[in-house]
Coordinates of C-alpha atoms and ligand atoms in Angstrom, one line a residue:
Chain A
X229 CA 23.1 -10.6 -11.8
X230 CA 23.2 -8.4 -15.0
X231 CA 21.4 -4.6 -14.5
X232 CA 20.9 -3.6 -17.2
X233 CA 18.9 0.0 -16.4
X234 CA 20.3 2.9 -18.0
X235 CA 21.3 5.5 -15.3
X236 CA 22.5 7.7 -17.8
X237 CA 20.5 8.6 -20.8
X238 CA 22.5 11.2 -22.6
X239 CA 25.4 8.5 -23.0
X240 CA 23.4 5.4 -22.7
X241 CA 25.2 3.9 -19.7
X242 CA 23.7 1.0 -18.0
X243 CA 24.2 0.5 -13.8
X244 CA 26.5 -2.3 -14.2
X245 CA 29.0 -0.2 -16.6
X246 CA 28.9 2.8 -14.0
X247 CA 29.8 0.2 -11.3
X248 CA 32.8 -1.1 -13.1
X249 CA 34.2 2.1 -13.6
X250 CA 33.7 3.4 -9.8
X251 CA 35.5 0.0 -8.9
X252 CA 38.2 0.8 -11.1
X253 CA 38.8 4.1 -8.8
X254 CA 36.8 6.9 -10.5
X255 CA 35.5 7.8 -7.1
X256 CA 34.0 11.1 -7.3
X257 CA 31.1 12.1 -10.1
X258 CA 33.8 14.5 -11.9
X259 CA 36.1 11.4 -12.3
X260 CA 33.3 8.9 -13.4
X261 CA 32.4 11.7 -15.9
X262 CA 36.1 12.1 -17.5
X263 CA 36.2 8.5 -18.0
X264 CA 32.6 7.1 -18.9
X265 CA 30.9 10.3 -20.4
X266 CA 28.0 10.6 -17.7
X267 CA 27.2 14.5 -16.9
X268 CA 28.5 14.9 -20.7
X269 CA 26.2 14.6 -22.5
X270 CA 22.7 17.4 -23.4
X271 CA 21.2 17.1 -19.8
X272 CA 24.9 18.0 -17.9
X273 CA 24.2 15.8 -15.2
X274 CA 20.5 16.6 -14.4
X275 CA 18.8 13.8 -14.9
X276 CA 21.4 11.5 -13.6
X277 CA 23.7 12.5 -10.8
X278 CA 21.5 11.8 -8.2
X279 CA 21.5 8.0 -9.5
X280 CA 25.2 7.9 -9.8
X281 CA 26.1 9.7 -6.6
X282 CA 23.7 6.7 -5.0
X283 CA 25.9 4.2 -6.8
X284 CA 29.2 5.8 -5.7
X285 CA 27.6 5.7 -1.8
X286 CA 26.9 2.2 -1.8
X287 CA 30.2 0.9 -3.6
X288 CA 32.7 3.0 -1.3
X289 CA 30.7 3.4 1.5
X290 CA 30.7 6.6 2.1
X291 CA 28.4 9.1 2.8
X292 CA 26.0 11.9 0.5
X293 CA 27.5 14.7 2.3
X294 CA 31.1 13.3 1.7
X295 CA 31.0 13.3 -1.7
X296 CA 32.2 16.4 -3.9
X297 CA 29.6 18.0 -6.1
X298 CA 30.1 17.8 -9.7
X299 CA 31.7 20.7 -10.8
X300 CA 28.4 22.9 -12.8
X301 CA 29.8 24.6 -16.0
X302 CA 27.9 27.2 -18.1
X303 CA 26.1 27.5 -20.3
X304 CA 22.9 26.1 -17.9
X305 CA 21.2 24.8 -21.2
X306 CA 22.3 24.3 -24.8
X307 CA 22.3 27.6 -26.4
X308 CA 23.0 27.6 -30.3
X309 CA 26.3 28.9 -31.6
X310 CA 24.2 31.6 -33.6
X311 CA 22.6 32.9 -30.4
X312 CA 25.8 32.7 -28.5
X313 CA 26.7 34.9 -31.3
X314 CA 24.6 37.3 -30.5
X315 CA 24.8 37.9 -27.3
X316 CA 21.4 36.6 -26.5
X317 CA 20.4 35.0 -23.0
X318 CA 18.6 32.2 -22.6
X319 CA 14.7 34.1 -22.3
X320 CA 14.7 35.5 -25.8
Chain B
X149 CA 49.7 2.8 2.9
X150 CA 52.3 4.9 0.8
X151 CA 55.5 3.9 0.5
X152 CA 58.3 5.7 2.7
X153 CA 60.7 5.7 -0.3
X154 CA 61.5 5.5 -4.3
X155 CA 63.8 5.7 -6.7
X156 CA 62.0 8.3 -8.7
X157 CA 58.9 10.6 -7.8
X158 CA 57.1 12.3 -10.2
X159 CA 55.0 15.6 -9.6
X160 CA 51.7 15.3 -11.8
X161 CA 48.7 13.1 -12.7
X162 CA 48.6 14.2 -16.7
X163 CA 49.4 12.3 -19.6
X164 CA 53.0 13.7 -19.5
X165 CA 53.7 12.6 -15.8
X166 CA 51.9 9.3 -16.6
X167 CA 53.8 8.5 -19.4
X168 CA 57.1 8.9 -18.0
X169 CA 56.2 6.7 -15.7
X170 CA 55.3 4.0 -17.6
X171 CA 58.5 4.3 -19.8
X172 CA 60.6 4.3 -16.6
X173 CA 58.3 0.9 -15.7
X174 CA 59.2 -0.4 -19.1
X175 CA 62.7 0.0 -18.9
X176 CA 63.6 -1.4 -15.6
X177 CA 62.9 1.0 -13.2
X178 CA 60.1 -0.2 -11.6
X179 CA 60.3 1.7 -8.0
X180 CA 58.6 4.9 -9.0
X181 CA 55.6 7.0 -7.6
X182 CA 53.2 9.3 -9.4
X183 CA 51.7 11.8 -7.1
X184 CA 48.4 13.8 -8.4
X185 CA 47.4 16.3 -5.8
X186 CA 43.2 15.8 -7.4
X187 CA 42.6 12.6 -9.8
X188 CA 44.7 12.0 -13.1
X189 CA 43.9 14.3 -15.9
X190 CA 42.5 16.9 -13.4
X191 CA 44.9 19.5 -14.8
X192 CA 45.2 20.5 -18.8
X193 CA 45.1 17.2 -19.9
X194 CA 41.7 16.7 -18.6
X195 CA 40.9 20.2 -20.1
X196 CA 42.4 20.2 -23.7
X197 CA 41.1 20.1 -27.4
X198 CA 42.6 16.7 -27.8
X199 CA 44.0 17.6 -31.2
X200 CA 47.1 15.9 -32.6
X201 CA 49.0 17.1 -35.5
X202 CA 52.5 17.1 -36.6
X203 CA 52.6 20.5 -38.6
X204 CA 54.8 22.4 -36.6
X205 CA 57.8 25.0 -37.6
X206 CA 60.9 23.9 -35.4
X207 CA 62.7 20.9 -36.4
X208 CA 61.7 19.3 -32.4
X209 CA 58.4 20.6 -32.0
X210 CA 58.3 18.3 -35.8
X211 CA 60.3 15.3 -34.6
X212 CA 58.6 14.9 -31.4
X213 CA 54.7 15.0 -32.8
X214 CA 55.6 13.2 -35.6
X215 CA 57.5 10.0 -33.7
X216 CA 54.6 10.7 -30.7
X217 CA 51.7 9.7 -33.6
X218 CA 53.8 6.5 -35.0
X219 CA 53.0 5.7 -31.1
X220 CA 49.4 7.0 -31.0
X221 CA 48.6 4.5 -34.0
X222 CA 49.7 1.7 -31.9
X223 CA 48.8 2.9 -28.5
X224 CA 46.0 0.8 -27.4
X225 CA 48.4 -2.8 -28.0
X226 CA 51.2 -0.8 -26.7
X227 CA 49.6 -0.5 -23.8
X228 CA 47.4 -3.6 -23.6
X229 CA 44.4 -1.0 -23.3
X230 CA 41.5 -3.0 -22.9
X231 CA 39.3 0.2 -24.2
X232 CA 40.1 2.6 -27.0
X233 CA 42.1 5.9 -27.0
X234 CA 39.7 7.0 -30.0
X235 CA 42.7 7.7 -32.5
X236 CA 41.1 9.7 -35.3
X237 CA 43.3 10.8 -38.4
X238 CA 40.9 12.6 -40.7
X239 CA 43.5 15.2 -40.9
X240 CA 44.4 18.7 -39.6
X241 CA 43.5 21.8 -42.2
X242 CA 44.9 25.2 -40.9
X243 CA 43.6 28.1 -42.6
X244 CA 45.6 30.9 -44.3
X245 CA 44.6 34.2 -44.8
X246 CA 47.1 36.5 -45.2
X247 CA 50.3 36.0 -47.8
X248 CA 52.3 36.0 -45.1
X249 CA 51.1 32.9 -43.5
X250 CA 51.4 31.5 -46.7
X251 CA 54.8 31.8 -46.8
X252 CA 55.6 30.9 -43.6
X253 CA 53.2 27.6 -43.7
X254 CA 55.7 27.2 -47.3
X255 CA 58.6 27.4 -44.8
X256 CA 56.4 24.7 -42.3
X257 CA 56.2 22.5 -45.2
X258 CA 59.5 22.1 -46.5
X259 CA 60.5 21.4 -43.0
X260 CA 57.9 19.2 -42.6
X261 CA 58.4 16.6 -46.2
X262 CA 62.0 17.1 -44.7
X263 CA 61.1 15.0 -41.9
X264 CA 58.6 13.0 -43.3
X265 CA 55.7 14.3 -42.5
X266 CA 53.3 14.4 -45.3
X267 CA 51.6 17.8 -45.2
X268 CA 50.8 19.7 -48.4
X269 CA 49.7 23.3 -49.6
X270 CA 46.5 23.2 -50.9
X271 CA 43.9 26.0 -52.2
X272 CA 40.4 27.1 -51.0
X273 CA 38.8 25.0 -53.6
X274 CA 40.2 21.7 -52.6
X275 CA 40.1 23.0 -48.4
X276 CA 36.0 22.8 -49.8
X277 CA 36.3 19.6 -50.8
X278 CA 37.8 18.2 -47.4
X279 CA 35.5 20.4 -45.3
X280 CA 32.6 21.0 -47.2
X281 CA 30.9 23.1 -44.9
X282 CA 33.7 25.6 -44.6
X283 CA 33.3 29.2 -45.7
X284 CA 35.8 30.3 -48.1
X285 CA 35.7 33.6 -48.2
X286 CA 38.8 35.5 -47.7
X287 CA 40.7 32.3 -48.0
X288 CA 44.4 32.0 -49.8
X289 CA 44.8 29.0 -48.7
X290 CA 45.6 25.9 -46.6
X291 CA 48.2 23.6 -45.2
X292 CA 47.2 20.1 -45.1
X293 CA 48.3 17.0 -43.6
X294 CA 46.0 13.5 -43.4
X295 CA 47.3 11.9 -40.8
X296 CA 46.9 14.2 -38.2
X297 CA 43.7 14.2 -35.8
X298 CA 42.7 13.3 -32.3
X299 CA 42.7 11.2 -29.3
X300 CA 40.9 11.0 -26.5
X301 CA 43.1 12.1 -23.7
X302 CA 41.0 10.5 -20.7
X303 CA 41.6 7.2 -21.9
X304 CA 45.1 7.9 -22.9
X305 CA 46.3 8.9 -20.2
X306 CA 44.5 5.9 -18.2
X307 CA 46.0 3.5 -20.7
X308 CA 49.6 4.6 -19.5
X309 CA 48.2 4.9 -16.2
X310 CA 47.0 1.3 -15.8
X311 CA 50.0 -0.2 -17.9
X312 CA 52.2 1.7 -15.5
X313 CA 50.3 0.2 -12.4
X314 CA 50.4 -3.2 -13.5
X315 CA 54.3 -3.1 -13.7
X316 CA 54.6 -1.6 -9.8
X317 CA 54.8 1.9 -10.2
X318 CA 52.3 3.3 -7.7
X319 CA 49.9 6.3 -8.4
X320 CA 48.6 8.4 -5.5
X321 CA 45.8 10.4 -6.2
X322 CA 44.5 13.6 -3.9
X323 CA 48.0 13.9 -2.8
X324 CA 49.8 17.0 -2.8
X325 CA 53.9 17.6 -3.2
X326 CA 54.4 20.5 -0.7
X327 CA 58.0 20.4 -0.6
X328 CA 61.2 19.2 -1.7
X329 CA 64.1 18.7 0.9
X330 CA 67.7 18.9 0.1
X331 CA 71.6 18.5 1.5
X332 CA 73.6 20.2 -0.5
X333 CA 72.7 20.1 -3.4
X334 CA 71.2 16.6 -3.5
X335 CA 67.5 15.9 -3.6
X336 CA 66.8 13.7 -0.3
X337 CA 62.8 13.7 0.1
X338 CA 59.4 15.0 -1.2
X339 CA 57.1 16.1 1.5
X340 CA 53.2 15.8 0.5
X341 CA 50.3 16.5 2.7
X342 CA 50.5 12.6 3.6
X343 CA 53.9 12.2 4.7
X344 CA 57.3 11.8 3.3
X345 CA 59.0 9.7 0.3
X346 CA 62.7 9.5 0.8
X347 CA 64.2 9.7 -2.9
X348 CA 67.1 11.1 -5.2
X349 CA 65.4 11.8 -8.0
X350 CA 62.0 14.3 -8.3
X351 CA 60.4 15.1 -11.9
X352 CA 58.5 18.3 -12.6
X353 CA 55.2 17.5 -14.7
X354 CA 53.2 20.0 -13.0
X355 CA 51.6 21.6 -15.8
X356 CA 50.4 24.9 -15.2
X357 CA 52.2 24.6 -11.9
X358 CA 55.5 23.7 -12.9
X359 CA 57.0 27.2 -11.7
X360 CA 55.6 26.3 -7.9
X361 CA 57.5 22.9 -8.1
X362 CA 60.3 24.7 -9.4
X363 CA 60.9 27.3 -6.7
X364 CA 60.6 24.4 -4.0
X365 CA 64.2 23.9 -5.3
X366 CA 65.0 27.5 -5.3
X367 CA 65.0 27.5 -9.3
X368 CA 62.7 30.3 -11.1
X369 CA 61.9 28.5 -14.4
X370 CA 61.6 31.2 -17.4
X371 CA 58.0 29.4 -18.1
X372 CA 54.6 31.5 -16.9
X373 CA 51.0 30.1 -17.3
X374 CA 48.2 31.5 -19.4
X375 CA 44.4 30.2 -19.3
X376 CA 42.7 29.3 -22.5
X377 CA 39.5 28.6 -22.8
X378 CA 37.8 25.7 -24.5
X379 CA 33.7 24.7 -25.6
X380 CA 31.9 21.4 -26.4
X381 CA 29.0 21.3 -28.8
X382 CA 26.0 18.2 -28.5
X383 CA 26.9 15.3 -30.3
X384 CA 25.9 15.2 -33.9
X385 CA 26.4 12.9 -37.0
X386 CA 30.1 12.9 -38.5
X387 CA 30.0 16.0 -40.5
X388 CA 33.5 17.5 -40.5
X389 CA 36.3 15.1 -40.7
X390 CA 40.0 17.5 -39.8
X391 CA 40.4 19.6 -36.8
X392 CA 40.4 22.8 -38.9
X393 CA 42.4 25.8 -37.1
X394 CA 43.7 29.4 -37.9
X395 CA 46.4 31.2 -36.4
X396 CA 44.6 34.8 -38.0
X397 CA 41.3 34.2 -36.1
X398 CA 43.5 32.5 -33.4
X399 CA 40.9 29.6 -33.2
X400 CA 40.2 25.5 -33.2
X401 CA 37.5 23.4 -34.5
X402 CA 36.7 19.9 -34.6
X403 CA 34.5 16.8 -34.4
X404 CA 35.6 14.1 -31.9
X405 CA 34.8 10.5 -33.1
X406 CA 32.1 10.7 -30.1
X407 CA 30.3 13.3 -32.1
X408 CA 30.6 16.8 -30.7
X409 CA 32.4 19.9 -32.1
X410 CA 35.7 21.0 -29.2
X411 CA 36.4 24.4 -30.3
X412 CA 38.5 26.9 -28.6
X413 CA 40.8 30.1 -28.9
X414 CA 43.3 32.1 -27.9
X415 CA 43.0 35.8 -26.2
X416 CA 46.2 37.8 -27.3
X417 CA 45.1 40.0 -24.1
X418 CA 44.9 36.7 -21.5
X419 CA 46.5 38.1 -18.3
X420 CA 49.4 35.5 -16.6
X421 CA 48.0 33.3 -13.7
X422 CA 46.7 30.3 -12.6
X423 CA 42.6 31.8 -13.7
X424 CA 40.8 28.7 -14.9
X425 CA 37.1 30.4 -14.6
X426 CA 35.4 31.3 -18.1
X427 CA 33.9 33.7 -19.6
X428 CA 30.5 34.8 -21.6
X429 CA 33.0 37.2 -23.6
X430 CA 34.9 34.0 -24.9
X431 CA 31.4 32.1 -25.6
X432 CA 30.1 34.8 -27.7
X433 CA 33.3 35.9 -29.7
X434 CA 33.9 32.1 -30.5
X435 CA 30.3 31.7 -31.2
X436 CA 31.0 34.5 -33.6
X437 CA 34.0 33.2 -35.3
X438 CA 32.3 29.7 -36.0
X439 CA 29.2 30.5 -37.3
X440 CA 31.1 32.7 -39.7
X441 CA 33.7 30.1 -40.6
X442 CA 31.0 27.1 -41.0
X443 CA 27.4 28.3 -41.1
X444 CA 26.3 25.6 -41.1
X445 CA 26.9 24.9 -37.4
X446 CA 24.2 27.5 -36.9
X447 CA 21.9 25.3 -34.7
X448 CA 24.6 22.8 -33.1
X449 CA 23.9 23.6 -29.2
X450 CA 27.0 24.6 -27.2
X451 CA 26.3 22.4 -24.0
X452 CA 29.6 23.3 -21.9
X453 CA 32.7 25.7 -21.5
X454 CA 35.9 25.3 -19.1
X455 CA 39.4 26.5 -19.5
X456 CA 42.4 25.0 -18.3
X457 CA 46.1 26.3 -18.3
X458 CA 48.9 26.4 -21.0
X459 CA 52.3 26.3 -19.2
X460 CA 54.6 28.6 -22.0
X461 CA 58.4 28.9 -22.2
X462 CA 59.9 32.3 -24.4
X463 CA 60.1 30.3 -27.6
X464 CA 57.1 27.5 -27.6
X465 CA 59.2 24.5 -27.2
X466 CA 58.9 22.7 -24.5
X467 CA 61.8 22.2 -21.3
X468 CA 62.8 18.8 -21.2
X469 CA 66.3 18.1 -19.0
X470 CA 67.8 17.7 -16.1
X471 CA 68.3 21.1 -14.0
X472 CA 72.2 21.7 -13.9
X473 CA 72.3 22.7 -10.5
X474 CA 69.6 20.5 -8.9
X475 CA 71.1 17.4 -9.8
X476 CA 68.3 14.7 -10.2
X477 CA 65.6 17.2 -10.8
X478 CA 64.4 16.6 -14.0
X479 CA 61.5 18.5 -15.6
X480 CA 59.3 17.9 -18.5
X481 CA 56.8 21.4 -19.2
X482 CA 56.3 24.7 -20.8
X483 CA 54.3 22.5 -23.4
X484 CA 52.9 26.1 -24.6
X485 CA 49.6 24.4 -25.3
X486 CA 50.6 21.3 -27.3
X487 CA 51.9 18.8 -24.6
X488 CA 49.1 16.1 -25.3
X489 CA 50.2 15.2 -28.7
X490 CA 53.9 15.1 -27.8
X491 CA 53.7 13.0 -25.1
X492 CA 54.5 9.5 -25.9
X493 CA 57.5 10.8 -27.1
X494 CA 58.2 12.8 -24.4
X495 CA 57.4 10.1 -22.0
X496 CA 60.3 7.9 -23.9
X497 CA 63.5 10.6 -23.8
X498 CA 62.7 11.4 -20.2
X499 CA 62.9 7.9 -19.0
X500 CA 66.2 7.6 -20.9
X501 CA 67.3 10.8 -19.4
X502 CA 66.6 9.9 -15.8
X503 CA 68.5 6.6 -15.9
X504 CA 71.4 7.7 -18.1
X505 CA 70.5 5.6 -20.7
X506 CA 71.3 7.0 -24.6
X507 CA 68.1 9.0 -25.9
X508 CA 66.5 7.6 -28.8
X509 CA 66.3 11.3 -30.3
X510 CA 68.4 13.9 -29.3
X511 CA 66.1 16.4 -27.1
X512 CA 69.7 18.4 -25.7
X513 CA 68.3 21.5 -27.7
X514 CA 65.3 21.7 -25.3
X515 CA 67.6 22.3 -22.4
X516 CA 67.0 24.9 -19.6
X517 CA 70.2 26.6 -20.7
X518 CA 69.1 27.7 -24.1
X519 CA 67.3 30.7 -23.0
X520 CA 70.3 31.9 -21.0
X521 CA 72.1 31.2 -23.8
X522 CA 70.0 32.6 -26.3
X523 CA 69.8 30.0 -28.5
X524 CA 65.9 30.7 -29.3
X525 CA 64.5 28.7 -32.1
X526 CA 60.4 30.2 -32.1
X527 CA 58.3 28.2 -32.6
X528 CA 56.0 29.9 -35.3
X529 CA 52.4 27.8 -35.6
X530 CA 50.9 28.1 -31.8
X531 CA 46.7 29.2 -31.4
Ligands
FAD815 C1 42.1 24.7 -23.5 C2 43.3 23.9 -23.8 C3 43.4 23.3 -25.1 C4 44.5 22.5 -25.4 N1 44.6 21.8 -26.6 C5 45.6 21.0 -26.9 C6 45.5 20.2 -28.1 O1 44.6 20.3 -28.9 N2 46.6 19.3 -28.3 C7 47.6 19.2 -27.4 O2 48.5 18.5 -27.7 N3 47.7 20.0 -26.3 C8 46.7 20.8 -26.0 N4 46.7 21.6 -24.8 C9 47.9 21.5 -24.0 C10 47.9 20.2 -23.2 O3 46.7 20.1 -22.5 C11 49.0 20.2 -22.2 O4 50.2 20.6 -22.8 C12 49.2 18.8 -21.6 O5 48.0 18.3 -21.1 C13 50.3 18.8 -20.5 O6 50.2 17.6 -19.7 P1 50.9 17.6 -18.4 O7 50.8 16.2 -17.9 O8 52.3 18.1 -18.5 O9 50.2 18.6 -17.4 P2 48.7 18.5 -16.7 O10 47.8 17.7 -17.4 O11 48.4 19.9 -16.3 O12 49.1 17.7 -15.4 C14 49.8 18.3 -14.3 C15 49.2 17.7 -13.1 O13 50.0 18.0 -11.9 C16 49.1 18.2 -10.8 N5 49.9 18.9 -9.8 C17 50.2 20.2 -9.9 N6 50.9 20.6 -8.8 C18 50.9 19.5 -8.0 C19 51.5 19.2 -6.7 N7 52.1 20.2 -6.0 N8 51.4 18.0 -6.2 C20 50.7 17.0 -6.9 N9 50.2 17.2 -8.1 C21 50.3 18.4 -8.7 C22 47.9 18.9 -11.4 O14 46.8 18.6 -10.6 C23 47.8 18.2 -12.8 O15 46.9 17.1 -12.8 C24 45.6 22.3 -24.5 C25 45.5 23.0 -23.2 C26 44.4 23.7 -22.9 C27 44.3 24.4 -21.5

């Protein structure tokens, strides 16, 4: 049966195209993201890792506290280049 | 299970090892295993700016980017790639703004038509033209060359990875070469943290940790590794078409086919090491340097910044050979930060090296030897 339901909304990527790529050996959320995008995109995984890290359980079995984290990388939200710039954090 | 024994192992899950293994696949040798001590493109390759260009200042650094794109532009049949390796040739521009980069980007170009690579001197005005949104000021002028661009390097690196699979070689992922054993002088095993591989032959595409694989053979390879640091933008609409780059600002710039901006730079004061954290320092002086050079990117949001390892010999050029006293220890690295866009071509000579065959260009100059030898051609043109 087709799923259509986007897991990921940043890159638009529906269950059934996060499945193929796990079966095709991209194991671990870091690996998923270097070859389908998810974690990429504005939200850096927020609103979807919890989904995909589900996905990733069912399909190789194993279990939440197995799997690696995805690596978190800075900056925590978008900043603009212009603020960057400057210097300013993310409060001003 | 993993197999007890090969006819070649190679050390390194990036596009370079990858490649070579396919080649070796593709030209009989079909007994080969790639071991990646994370998942493939884990090291640089995962981490780079993707750019592929062909303006370069040494006659090999030239040959090799310029056959290595005649393969990009057929890659995905090539390789049967069911997907897309995202060529994009919109064009590399790399600003000048000093007369002396003018002349030596004069030098670049004669080389360059020599070879047949069409790239061209062109002046602020008509640099405006190609990227509208560039600032001007200050400008002399810029070299040029169309068919230059970008690739994804995720999906090349799986395309060679998956063409090499379905041919026999085997790919072992999160598993780590820990030694190398020897009689004599004769490579007899590699020992990884799941057991042994009996085999003659080792290759050394270890990236930024080339120098550990070396000393495992007792060699101290003249190449150290340098972190460089490396941002991502939001996607946005096409806007900029080249990867624009300057060698005076020491910075990168350009809009993938996905839509976001991969800039980057380098630090003249980088310490040596293996470093990949990052840095607020980086993000702001970037910041600084690109909102000056295109205003207009103002309000593009910067949504993530990594950094991953150049691996640089004394004169910019890769190492591609055979070690003269470890014979059957071949190495491909010290890619001083422009090993992506060589690598098909670098995936073909090393295949013909390791099995003797006759290389279909003459690589001999990027022998180990030539630093001891001082035979140094520099390579001028490296961010
Ligand atoms: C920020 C940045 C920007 C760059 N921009 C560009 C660019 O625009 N264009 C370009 O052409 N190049 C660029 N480069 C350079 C390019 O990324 C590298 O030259 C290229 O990826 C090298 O590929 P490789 O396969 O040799 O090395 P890597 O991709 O580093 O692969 C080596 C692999 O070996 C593995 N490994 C290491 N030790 C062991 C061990 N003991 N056992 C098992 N596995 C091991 C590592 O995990 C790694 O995956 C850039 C590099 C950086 C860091």
């Amino acid at each position: 049966m087709k799923d259509d339901v986007i897991l990921c909304f940043c890159e638009d990527l529906t269950r059934d195209e996060i499945r193929e790529a796990i079966k095709k050996g991209a194991t671990s959320f870091d690996e998923l993201k270097r070859l389908i995008r998810c974690g990429m995109g504005a939200c850096q995984g927020k609103t979807c890792e919890e989904n995909i890290q589900r996905e990733i359980m069912t399909i190789t079995g194993r279990k939440r506290e197995e799997l690696p984290l995805p690596r978190q990388r800075p900056p925590s939200v978008g900043i603009y280049l212009e603020d960057a710039a400057r210097g300013d954090d993310d409060e001003k | 299970m993993m197999k007890n024994s090969a006819e070649v192992v190679i050390i390194g899950g990036g596009v370079v090892g990858c490649a070579i293994a396919y080649n070796l696949a593709k030209m009989g040798c079909q007994d080969v295993v790639v071991l990646e001590k994370e998942y493939l493109t884990a090291g640089a390759t995962g981490r780079c700016g993707a750019g592929i260009r062909q303006q370069w200042g040494t006659e090999m650094n030239c040959k090799l980017s310029k056959a290595s794109m005649d393969t990009f532009e057929v890659l995905n049949e090539m390789l049967g790639y069911p997907e897309d390796i995202e060529l994009k040739q919109d064009g590399y521009l790399i600003l000048a703004y000093e007369e002396k980069e003018i002349e030596q980007f004069k030098k670049n170009i004669a080389l360059q038509n020599s070879l047949g690579i069409e790239s061209r001197l062109i002046d602020p005005g008509e640099a405006r033209k190609i990227v509208p949104h560039l600032n001007t000021e200050g400008l002399l002028g810029a070299a040029f060359c169309g068919r230059d661009g970008h690739a994804n390097p995720f999906h090349v690196t799986q395309a060679y990875a998956e063409a090499a699979k379905r041919m026999g070689v085997e790919i072992y992922t999160y598993t780590e070469c820990r030694d190398i054993e020897r009689e004599g002088d004769r490579i007899t095993a590699v020992v990884t943290d799941r057991g042994k591989i009996k085999t003659e032959k080792v290759v050394n595409a270890a990236g930024g940790y080339s120098d550990l694989i070396g000393a495992m053979v007792g060699l101290d390879l003249p190449v150290y590794s340098e972190r460089h640091q490396i941002m991502v933008t939001e996607p946005v609409n096409p806007l900029q078409g080249p990867m624009v780059i300057s060698f005076y600002h020491h910075f990168y710039c350009q809009q993938v086919p996905h839509g976001a901006f991969i800039m980057g730079q380098g630090d003249p004061n980088e310490p040596k090491g293996h470093n990949i954290g990052h840095s607020w320092q980086f993000l702001q002086e970037l910041s600084g340097k690109i909102t000056g050079t295109f205003p207009a990117l103002k309000k593009l949001r910067v949504v993530r910044q990594w950094s991953g390892l150049y691996n640089i010999t004394p004169d910019s050029q890769p190492i591609l050979c055979e070690a003269p006293e470890v014979p059957g220890f071949y190495m491909a690295i010290g890619f001083s930060g422009h090993g992506f866009m060589i690598a098909p071509m670098t995936g073909v000579v090393m295949a013909e090296l390791i099995l003797g065959k006759d290389l279909s260009m003459p690589v001999h100059k990027l022998d180990l030897g030539r630093f001891d030898r001082g035979e140094l051609v520099l390579e001028p043109s490296v961010v």
